[in-house]
Amino acid sequence: MKKDPFELARSLCSKARRVCALTGAGISAESGLATFRDAGGLWEGHRVEDVATPEAFRRDPRLVWQFYNARRKAGAEARPNPAHLALAKLEERAQVSVLTQNVDGLHGKAGSTRVVELHGSLWRVRCTGECPPLAHAEPLELAWPTQCKRCGELLRPDIVWFGEALDPKVLEESARAMLESEVFLVIGTSALVQPAASIAFEAVRRGIPVVEVNRERTPLSKLASATLLGKAGELLPKLLKA
Ligand code: OAD
């Protein structure tokens, strides 16, 4: 008889000493932050692609700052939910690497210590000029325009926008964590956005057991060892309980 997916997933997670988790907007949904697809990809009537691209910043930097100030405000009010906390607690008995597409910083707030932020962070800005990246830690509400104190060029969010490449070092670190893992969790992501999603598909290809947690099925579901359908905040504490 085929094993129940939850039992299979639980047995994989309880044995693993090295766990890697790829997370997406769905893990923060129960912290009150809208996912991209749930919001219909819109922010106040603007398509996300129209405010989260380098072209948008060149065309209308003020609008882009307004978008990120709104996201920083929502992010500052959000608290980690039981899904973030369960992953952080798992560090008591396994080495856990979290590869997150989220820019909200909630894994760090929950206490996870090895977090790779694939798409950058809401809590950092950087110079659009020649200054070294991440030179500035800035307050929550950034006035417009905010200029680099060193060279006077505009600052921008340290976030990977549509059409921009991910930092190769970040991708290397993610691949290493995936290859070392005994189980690969994929939580709250539509598994549609590359190259982040490809890390999960590569785990499948390498024969690493993949456990997916999502409210709905995704293109990864038919390849995963187990797909658990439901809310991450409800499923993960049960799945990762010691
Ligand atoms: P999406 O908005 O594409 O997908 C969110 C996923 O979370 C969906 O598959 C939902 O079914 C699932 N979901 C929603 N609520 C959930 C819950 N409570 N528990 C479990 N699953 C839940 O978000 P991402 O996959 O993160 O990129 O999107 C990837 C990237 O696309 C983002 O990082 C962003 C976006 O464009 C950039 O900003 C560069």
XYZ file of C-alpha atoms and ligand atoms in Angstrom, residues 23-31 33-41 48-49 52 67-68 71 81 83 100-103 118-120 159-164 166 186-194 196-197 212-219 228-235, ligand 1:
106
model
C 10.528 29.337 0.683
C 8.278 31.805 -1.113
C 5.615 34.391 -0.387
C 3.153 31.724 0.836
C 5.150 31.144 4.019
C 4.595 34.777 4.993
C 0.900 34.842 4.020
C -0.173 33.922 7.549
C 1.952 36.816 8.836
C 1.799 39.755 3.838
C 0.081 39.332 0.468
C 1.597 36.847 -1.979
C 2.279 37.972 -5.528
C -0.233 35.714 -7.268
C -2.941 36.205 -4.584
C -2.748 39.958 -5.004
C -3.253 39.358 -8.738
C 0.270 40.747 -9.234
C 4.092 44.567 -10.029
C 6.219 44.344 -13.176
C 9.712 46.242 -9.695
C 5.870 50.872 -3.439
C 8.855 49.821 -1.331
C 6.161 47.098 1.649
C 4.227 32.822 12.069
C 5.864 28.084 9.886
C 14.149 32.359 0.585
C 12.662 34.333 -2.277
C 11.104 36.641 0.300
C 12.560 40.036 1.105
C 17.837 35.059 -3.135
C 15.951 38.226 -4.080
C 17.599 40.668 -1.653
C 16.176 43.892 -4.259
C 16.503 41.808 -7.396
C 14.023 43.244 -9.862
C 12.400 41.503 -12.817
C 14.945 41.242 -15.592
C 17.928 41.451 -13.215
C 20.761 37.019 -9.132
C 9.660 23.668 -0.819
C 7.252 25.876 1.083
C 4.723 28.430 -0.154
C 6.132 29.077 -3.580
C 4.397 28.819 -6.943
C 7.684 27.331 -8.254
C 7.325 29.499 -11.365
C 10.021 32.140 -10.978
C 13.500 31.285 -12.233
C 14.905 30.134 -7.742
C 12.456 27.398 -8.776
C 6.372 20.380 -0.881
C 4.007 22.358 1.363
C 1.530 24.583 -0.446
C -2.141 25.492 -0.434
C -2.383 24.264 -3.997
C -0.564 22.058 -6.449
C 2.298 23.569 -8.483
C 4.391 22.404 -11.460
C 1.198 18.382 1.536
C -1.732 20.607 0.666
C -2.665 23.172 3.308
C -1.417 26.196 5.187
C 2.285 26.284 5.990
C 1.590 27.714 9.461
C -0.533 24.682 10.292
C 1.413 21.930 8.514
P 3.782 33.481 -5.447
O 2.847 34.571 -5.072
O 4.058 33.214 -6.880
O 3.234 32.098 -4.874
C 2.802 31.972 -3.557
C 2.497 30.511 -3.344
O 2.182 30.349 -1.979
C 1.310 29.981 -4.143
O 1.697 28.757 -4.751
C 0.219 29.762 -3.094
O -0.585 28.630 -3.389
C 1.046 29.500 -1.860
N 0.412 29.868 -0.576
C -0.362 30.936 -0.295
N -0.705 30.962 1.007
C -0.118 29.870 1.574
C -0.059 29.358 2.901
N -0.676 29.955 3.921
N 0.638 28.220 3.116
C 1.272 27.589 2.080
N 1.274 28.043 0.822
C 0.598 29.169 0.556
O 5.115 33.745 -4.632
P 6.593 33.223 -4.895
O 6.580 31.816 -5.389
O 7.362 33.544 -3.688
O 10.212 37.965 -7.057
O 7.062 34.162 -6.065
C 8.380 34.107 -6.458
C 8.900 35.446 -6.839
O 8.013 36.031 -7.782
C 8.935 36.461 -5.722
O 10.093 36.362 -4.925
C 8.915 37.742 -6.450
C 7.860 37.427 -7.488
O 7.921 38.060 -8.637
C 10.769 39.183 -6.959
O 10.260 40.113 -6.381
C 12.100 39.273 -7.632
